[in-house]
PDB file of C-alpha atoms in Angstrom:
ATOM      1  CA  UNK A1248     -54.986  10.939 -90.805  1.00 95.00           C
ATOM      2  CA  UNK A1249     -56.509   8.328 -89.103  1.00 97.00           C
ATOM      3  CA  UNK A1250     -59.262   9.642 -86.410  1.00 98.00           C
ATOM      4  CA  UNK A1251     -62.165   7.883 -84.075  1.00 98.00           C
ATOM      5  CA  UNK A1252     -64.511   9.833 -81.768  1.00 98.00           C
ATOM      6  CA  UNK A1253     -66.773   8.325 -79.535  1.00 98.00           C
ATOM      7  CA  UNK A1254     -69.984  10.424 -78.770  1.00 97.00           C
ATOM      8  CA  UNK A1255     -72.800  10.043 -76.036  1.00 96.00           C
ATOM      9  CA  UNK A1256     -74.517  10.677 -72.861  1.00 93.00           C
ATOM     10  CA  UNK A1257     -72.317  11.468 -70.078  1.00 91.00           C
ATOM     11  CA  UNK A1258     -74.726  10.279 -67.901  1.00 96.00           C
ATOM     12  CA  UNK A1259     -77.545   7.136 -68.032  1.00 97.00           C
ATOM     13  CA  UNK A1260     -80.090   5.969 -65.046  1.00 97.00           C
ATOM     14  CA  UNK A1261     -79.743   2.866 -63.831  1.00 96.00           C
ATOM     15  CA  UNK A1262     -81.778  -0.110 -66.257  1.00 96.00           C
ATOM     16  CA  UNK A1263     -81.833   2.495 -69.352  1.00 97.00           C
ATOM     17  CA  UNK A1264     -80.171   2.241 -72.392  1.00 97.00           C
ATOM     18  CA  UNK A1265     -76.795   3.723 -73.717  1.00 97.00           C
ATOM     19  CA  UNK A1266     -76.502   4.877 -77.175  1.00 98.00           C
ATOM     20  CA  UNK A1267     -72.460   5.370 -78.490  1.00 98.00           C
ATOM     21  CA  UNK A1268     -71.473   6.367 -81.307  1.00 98.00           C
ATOM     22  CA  UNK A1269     -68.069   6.043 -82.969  1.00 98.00           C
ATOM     23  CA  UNK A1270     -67.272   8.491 -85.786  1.00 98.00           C
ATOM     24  CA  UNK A1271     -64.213   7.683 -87.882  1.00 98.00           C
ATOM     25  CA  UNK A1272     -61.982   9.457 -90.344  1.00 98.00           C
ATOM     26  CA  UNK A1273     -59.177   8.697 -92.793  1.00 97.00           C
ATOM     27  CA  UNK A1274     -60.154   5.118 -93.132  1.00 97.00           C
ATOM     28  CA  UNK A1275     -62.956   2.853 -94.753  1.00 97.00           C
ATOM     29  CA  UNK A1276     -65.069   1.296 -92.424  1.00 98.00           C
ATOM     30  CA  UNK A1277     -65.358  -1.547 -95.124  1.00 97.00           C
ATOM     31  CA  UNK A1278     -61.796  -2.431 -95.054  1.00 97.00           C
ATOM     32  CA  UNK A1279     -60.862  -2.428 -91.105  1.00 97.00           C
ATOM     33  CA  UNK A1280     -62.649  -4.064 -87.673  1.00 97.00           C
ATOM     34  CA  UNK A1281     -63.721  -1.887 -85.040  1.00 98.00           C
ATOM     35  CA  UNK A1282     -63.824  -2.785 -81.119  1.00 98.00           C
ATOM     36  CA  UNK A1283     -65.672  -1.056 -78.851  1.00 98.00           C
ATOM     37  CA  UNK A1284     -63.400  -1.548 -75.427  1.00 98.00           C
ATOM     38  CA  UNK A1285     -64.270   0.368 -72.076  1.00 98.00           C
ATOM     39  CA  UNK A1286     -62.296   0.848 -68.935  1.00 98.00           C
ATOM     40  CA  UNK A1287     -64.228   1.249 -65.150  1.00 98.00           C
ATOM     41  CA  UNK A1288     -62.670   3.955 -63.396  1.00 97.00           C
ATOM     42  CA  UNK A1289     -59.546   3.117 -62.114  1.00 95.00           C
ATOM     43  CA  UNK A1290     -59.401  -0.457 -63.468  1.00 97.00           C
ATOM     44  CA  UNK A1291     -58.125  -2.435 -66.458  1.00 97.00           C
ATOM     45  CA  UNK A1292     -59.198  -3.102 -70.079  1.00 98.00           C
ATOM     46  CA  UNK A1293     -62.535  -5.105 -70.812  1.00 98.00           C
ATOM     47  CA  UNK A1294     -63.594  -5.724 -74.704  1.00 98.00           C
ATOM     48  CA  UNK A1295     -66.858  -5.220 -75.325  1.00 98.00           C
ATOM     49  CA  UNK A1296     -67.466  -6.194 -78.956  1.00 97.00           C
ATOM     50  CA  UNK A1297     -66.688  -6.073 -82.905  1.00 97.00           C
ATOM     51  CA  UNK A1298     -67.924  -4.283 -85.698  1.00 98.00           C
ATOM     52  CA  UNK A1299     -66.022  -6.478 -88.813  1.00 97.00           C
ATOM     53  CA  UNK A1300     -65.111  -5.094 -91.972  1.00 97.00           C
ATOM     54  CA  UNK A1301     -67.828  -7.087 -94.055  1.00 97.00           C
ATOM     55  CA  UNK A1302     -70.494  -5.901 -91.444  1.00 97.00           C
ATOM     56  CA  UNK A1303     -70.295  -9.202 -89.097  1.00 97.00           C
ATOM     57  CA  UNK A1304     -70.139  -8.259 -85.456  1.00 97.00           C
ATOM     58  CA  UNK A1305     -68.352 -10.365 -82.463  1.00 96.00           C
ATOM     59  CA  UNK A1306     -69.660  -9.844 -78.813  1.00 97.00           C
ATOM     60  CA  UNK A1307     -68.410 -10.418 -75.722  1.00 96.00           C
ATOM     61  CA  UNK A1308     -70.451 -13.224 -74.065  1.00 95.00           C
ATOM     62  CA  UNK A1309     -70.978 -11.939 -70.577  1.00 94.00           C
ATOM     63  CA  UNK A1310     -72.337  -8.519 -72.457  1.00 95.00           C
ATOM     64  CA  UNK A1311     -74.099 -10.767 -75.889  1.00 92.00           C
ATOM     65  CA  UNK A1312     -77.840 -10.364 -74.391  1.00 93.00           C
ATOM     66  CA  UNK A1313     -77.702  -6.663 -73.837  1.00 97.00           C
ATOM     67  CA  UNK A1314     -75.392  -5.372 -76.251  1.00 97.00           C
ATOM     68  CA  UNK A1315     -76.019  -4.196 -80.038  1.00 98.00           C
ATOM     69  CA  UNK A1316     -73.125  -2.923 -82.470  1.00 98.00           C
ATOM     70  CA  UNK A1317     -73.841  -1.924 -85.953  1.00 98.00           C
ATOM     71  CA  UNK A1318     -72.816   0.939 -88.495  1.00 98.00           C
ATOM     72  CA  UNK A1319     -74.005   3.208 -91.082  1.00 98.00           C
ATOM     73  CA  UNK A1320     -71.022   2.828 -93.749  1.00 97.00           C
ATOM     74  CA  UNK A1321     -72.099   6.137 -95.674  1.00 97.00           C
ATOM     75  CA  UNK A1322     -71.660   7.917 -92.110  1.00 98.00           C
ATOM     76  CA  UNK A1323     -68.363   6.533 -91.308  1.00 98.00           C
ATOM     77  CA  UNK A1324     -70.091   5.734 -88.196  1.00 98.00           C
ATOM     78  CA  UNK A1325     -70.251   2.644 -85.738  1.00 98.00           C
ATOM     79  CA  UNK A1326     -73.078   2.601 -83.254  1.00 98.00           C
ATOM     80  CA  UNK A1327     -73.066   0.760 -79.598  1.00 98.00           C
ATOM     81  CA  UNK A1328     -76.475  -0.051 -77.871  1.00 98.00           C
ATOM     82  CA  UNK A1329     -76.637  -1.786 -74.093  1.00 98.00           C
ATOM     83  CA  UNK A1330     -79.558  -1.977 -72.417  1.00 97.00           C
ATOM     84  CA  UNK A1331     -79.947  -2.567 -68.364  1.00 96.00           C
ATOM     85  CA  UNK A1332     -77.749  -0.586 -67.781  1.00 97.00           C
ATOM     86  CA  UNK A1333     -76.067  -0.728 -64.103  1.00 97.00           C
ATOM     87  CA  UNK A1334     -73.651   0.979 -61.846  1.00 96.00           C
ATOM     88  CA  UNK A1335     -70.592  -1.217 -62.876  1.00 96.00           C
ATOM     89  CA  UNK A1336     -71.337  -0.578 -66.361  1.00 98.00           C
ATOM     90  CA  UNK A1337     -69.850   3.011 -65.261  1.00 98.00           C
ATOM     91  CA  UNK A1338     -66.229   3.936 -67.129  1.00 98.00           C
ATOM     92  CA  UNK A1339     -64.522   4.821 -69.935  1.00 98.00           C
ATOM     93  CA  UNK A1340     -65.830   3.765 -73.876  1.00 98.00           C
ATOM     94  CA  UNK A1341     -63.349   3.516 -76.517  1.00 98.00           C
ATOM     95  CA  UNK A1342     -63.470   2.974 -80.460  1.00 98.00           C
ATOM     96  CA  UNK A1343     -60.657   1.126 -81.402  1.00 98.00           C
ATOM     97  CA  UNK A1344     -59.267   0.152 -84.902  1.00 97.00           C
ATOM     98  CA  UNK A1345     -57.696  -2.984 -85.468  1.00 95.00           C
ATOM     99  CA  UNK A1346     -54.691  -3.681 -87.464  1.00 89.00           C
ATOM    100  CA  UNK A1347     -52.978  -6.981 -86.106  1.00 86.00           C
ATOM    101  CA  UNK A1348     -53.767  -4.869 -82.914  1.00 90.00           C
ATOM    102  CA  UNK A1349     -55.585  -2.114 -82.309  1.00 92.00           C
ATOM    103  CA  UNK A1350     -53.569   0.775 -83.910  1.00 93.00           C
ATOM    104  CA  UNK A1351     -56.049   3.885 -83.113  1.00 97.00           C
ATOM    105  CA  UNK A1352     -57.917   4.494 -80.050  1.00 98.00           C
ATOM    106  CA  UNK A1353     -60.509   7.221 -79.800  1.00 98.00           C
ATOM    107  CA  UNK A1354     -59.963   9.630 -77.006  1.00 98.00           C
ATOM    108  CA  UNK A1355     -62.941   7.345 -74.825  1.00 98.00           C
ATOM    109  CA  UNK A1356     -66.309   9.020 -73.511  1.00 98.00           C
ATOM    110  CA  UNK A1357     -66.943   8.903 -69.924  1.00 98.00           C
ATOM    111  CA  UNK A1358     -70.197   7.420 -69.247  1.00 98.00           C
ATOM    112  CA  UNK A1359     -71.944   7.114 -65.599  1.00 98.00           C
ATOM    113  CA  UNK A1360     -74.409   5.011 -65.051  1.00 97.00           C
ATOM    114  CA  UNK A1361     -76.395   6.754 -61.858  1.00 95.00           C
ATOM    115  CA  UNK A1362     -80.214   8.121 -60.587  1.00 92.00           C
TER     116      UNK A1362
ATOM    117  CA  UNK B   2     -61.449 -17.390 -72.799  1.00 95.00           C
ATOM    118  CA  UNK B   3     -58.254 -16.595 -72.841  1.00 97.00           C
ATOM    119  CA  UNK B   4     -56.413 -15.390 -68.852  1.00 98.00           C
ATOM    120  CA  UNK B   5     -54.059 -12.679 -69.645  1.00 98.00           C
ATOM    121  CA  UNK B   6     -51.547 -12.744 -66.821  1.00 98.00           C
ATOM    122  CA  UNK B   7     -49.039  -9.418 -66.480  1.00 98.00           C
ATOM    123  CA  UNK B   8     -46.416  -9.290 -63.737  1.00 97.00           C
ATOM    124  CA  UNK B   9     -45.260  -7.392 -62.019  1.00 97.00           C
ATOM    125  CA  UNK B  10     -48.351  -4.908 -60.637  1.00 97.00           C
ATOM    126  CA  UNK B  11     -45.810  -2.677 -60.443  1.00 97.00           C
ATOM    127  CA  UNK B  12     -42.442  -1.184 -61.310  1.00 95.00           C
ATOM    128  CA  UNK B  13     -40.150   2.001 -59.852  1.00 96.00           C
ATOM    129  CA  UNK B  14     -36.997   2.281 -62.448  1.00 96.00           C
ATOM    130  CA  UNK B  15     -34.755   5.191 -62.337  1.00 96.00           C
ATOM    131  CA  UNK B  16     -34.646   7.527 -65.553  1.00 96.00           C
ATOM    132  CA  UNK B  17     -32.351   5.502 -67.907  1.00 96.00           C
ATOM    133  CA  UNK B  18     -32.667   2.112 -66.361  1.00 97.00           C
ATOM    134  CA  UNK B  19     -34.247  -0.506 -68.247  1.00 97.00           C
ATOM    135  CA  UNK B  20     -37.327  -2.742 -67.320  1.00 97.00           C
ATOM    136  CA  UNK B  21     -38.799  -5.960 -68.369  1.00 98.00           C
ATOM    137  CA  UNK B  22     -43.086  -6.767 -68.051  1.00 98.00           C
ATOM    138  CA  UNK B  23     -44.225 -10.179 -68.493  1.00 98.00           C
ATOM    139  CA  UNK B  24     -47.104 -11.646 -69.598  1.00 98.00           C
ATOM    140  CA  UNK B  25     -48.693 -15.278 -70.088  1.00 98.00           C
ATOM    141  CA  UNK B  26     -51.477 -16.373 -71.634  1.00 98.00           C
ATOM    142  CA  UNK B  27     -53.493 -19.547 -70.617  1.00 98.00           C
ATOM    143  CA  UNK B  28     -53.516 -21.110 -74.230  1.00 97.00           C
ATOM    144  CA  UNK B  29     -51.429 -20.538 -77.380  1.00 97.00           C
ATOM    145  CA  UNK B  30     -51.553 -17.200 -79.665  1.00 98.00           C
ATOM    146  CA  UNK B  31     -50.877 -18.635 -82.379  1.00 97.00           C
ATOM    147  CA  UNK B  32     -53.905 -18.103 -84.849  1.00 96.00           C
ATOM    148  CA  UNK B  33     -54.961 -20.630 -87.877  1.00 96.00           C
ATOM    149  CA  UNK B  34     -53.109 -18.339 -90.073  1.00 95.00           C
ATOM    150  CA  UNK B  35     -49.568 -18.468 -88.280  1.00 96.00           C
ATOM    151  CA  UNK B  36     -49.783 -14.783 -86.808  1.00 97.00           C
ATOM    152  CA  UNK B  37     -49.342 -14.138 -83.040  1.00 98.00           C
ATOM    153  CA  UNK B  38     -51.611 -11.592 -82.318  1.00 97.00           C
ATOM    154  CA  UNK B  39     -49.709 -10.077 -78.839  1.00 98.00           C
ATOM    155  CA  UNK B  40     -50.053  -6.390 -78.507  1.00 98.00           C
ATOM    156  CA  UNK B  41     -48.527  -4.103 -75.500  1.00 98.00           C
ATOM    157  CA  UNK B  42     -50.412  -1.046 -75.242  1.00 98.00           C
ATOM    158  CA  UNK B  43     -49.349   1.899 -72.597  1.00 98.00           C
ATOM    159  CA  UNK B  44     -51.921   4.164 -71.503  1.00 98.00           C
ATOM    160  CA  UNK B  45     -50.562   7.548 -70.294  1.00 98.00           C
ATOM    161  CA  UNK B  46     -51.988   9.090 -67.063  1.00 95.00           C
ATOM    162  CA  UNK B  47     -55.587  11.139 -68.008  1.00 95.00           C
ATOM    163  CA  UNK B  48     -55.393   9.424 -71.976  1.00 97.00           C
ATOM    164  CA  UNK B  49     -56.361   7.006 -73.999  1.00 98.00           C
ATOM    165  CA  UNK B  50     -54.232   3.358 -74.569  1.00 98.00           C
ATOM    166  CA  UNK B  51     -51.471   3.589 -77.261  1.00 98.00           C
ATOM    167  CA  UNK B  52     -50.097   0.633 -79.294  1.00 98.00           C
ATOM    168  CA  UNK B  53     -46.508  -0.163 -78.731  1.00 98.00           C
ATOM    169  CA  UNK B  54     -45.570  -3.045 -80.285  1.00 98.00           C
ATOM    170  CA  UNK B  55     -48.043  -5.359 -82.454  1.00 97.00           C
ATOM    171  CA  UNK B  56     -47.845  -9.463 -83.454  1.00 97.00           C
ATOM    172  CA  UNK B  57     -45.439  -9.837 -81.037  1.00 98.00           C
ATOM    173  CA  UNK B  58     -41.868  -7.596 -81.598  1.00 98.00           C
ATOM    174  CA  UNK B  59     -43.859  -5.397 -84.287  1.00 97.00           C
ATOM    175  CA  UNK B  60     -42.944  -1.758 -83.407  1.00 97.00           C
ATOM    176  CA  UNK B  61     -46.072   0.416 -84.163  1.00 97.00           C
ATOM    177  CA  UNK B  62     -45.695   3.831 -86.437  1.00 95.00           C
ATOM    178  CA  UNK B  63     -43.341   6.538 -83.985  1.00 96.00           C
ATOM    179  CA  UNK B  64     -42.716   4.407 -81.673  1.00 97.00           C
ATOM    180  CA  UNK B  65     -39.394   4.692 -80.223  1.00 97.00           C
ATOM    181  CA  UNK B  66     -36.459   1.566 -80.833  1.00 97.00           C
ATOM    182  CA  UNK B  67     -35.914   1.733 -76.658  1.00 98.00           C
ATOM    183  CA  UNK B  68     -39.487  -0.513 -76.284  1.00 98.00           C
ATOM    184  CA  UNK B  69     -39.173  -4.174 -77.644  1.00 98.00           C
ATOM    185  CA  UNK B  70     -41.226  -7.308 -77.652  1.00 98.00           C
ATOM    186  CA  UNK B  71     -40.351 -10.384 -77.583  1.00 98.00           C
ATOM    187  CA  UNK B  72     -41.753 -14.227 -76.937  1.00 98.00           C
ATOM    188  CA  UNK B  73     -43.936 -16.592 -78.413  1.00 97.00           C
ATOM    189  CA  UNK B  74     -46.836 -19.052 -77.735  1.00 96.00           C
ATOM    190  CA  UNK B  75     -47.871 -18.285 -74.240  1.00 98.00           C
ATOM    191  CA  UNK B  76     -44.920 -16.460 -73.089  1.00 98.00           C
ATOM    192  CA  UNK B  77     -44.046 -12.824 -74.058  1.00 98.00           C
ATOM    193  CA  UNK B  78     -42.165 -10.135 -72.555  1.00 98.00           C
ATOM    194  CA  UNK B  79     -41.993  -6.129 -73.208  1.00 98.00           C
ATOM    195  CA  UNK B  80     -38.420  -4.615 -72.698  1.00 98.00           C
ATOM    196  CA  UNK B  81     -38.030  -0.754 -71.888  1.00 98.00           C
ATOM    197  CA  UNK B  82     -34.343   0.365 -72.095  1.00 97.00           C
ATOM    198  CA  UNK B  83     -33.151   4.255 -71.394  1.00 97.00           C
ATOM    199  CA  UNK B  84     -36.341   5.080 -69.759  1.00 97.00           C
ATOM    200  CA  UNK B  85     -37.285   8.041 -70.114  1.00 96.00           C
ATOM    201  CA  UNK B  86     -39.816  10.380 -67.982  1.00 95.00           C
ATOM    202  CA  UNK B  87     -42.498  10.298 -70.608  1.00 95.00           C
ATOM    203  CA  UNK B  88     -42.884   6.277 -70.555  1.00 97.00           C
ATOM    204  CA  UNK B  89     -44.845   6.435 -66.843  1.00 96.00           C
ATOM    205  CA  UNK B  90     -48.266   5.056 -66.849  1.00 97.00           C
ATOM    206  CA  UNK B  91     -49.573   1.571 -67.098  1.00 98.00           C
ATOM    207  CA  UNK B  92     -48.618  -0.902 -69.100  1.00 98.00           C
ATOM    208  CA  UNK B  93     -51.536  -3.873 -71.059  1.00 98.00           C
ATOM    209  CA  UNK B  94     -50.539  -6.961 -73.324  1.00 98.00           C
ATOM    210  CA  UNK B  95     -53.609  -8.005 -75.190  1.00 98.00           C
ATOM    211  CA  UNK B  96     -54.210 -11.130 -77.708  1.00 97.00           C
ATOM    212  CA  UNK B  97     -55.802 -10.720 -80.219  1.00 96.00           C
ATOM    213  CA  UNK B  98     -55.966 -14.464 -81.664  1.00 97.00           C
ATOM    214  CA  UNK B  99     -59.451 -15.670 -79.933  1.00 95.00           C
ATOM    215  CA  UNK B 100     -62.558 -13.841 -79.310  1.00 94.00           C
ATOM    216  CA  UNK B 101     -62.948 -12.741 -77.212  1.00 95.00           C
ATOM    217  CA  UNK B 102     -60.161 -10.719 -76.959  1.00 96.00           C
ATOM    218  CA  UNK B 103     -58.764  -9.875 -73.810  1.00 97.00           C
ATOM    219  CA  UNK B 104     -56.109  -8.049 -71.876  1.00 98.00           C
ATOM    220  CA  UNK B 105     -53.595  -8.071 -69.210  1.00 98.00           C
ATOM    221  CA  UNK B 106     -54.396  -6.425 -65.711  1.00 98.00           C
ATOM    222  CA  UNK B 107     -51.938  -3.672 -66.472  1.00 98.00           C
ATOM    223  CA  UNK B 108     -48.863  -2.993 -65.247  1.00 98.00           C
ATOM    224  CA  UNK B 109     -48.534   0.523 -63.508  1.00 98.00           C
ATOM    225  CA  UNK B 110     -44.705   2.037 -64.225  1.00 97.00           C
ATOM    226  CA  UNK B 111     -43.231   4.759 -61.958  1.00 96.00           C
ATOM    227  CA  UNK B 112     -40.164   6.814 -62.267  1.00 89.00           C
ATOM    228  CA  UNK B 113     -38.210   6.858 -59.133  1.00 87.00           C
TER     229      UNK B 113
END
C-alpha cells in the first residue's frame, strides 16, 4: 500500500539547517510529484515545495533562497534542506503525494526551531 | 498567487444535520489542460490532512457518499450530510492548478 514517512531532527537552533527526509513505499517516485507541506502549530496549511516525477522541483517563492528538495530514486527517498532557520519556521512537515490532489499524507514530523 | 478564501471559521451542527463550507479562489482553477484542480482535505484532531474529494466532486478511495463537492471556476462548495461524530476537525480546500499551490484557512467543525 501506499506509505510516506517523514524523518528528522525534532529539534534545530535558530540560523541552522534542517535536513527531512521523506521515505516512500508502494509507489515509484518516477511516476508521481511529491510536496513537502508544513503546518505551524495551531495554524493552517503552507506548501513548501515539489519534487516532480521527472526530477524537476517547484518552490515556494517566499522559501526559494533557503530551501533545497531533491531525491535519491534507488532509495525511494525525497530529501528537504532549509537553511536560516527561525522560530516561525517551527511546525509540522508533511510528505505529500499528488494525484489531481494530494492523495497520501505522511504522518508529519514535528520540528522546533529553538536555542 | 492564488487567495484561498474558506467561510465560515467555524461550524456547530448537530449529529445528522448537514453542513455546507465555501471556498473562493481569487483567479480561475481551471488549468491549460481543462482539469479543476480543487481538493477538500479534513484533518482530524492530533493527525495528519486526509483527501476528501479531488478535481472538484471527485470522491477519494473510502471516502464516504455523505461528503460532496461541488462548483467550478472560482466558486466551490463542500456538502456534509448525516454528520456523523467522526467528521469533527478542520476542514482545507486547496488548488492545485498554479504554483504555488495553496490552501484555504481551514474551517474548524464541531459537533454540538
Amino acid at each position: 500500500q501506499v506509505q510516506l514517512k517523514e524523518s528528522g531532527p525534532g529539534l534545530v537552533q535558530p540560523s541552522q539547517t534542517l535536513s527531512l527526509t521523506c521515505t516512500v513505499s508502494g509507489f515509484s517516485l518516477t511516476s508521481y510529484n511529491v510536496h513537502w507541506v508544513r503546518q505551524p502549530p495551531g495554524k493552517g496549511l503552507e506548501w513548501m515545495g515539489r519534487m516532480r516525477y521527472n526530477g524537476d522541483t517547484s518552490y515556494n517563492s517566499a522559501l526559494k533562497s533557503r530551501l533545497s528538495i531533491s531525491r535519491d530514486t534507488s532509495k525511494n527517498q525525497v530529501f528537504l534542506k532549509m537553511n536560516s532557520l527561525q522560530t516561525d519556521d517551527t511546525g509540522t512537515y508533511y510528505c505529500t503525494r499528488d494525484s489531481g490532489g494530494s492523495d497520501y499524507w505522511g504522518q508529519g514530523v514535528m520540528v522546533t526551531v529553538s536555542s | 498567487d492564488v487567495v484561498m478564501t474558506q467561510t465560515p471559521v467555524s461550524l456547530s451542527v448537530s449529529l445528522g444535520g448537514q453542513v455546507s463550507i465555501s471556498c473562493r479562489s481569487s483567479q480561475s482553477l481551471v488549468h491549460n489542460n481543462g482539469n479543476t484542480y480543487l481538493s477538500w482535505y479534513l484533518q482530524k484532531p492530533g493527525q495528519s490532512p486526509q483527501l476528501l474529494i479531488y478535481k472538484v466532486s471527485n470522491r477519494f478511495s473510502g471516502i464516504s457518499d455523505r461528503f460532496s463537492g461541488s462548483g467550478s471556476g472560482t466558486d466551490f462548495t463542500l456538502k456534509i450530510s448525516r454528520v456523523e461524530p467522526d467528521d469533527l476537525g478542520v476542514y482545507y480546500c486547496g488548488q492545485g492548478t498554479q504554483y504555488p499551490l495553496t490552501f484555504g484557512s481551514g474551517t474548524k467543525l464541531e459537533i454540538k
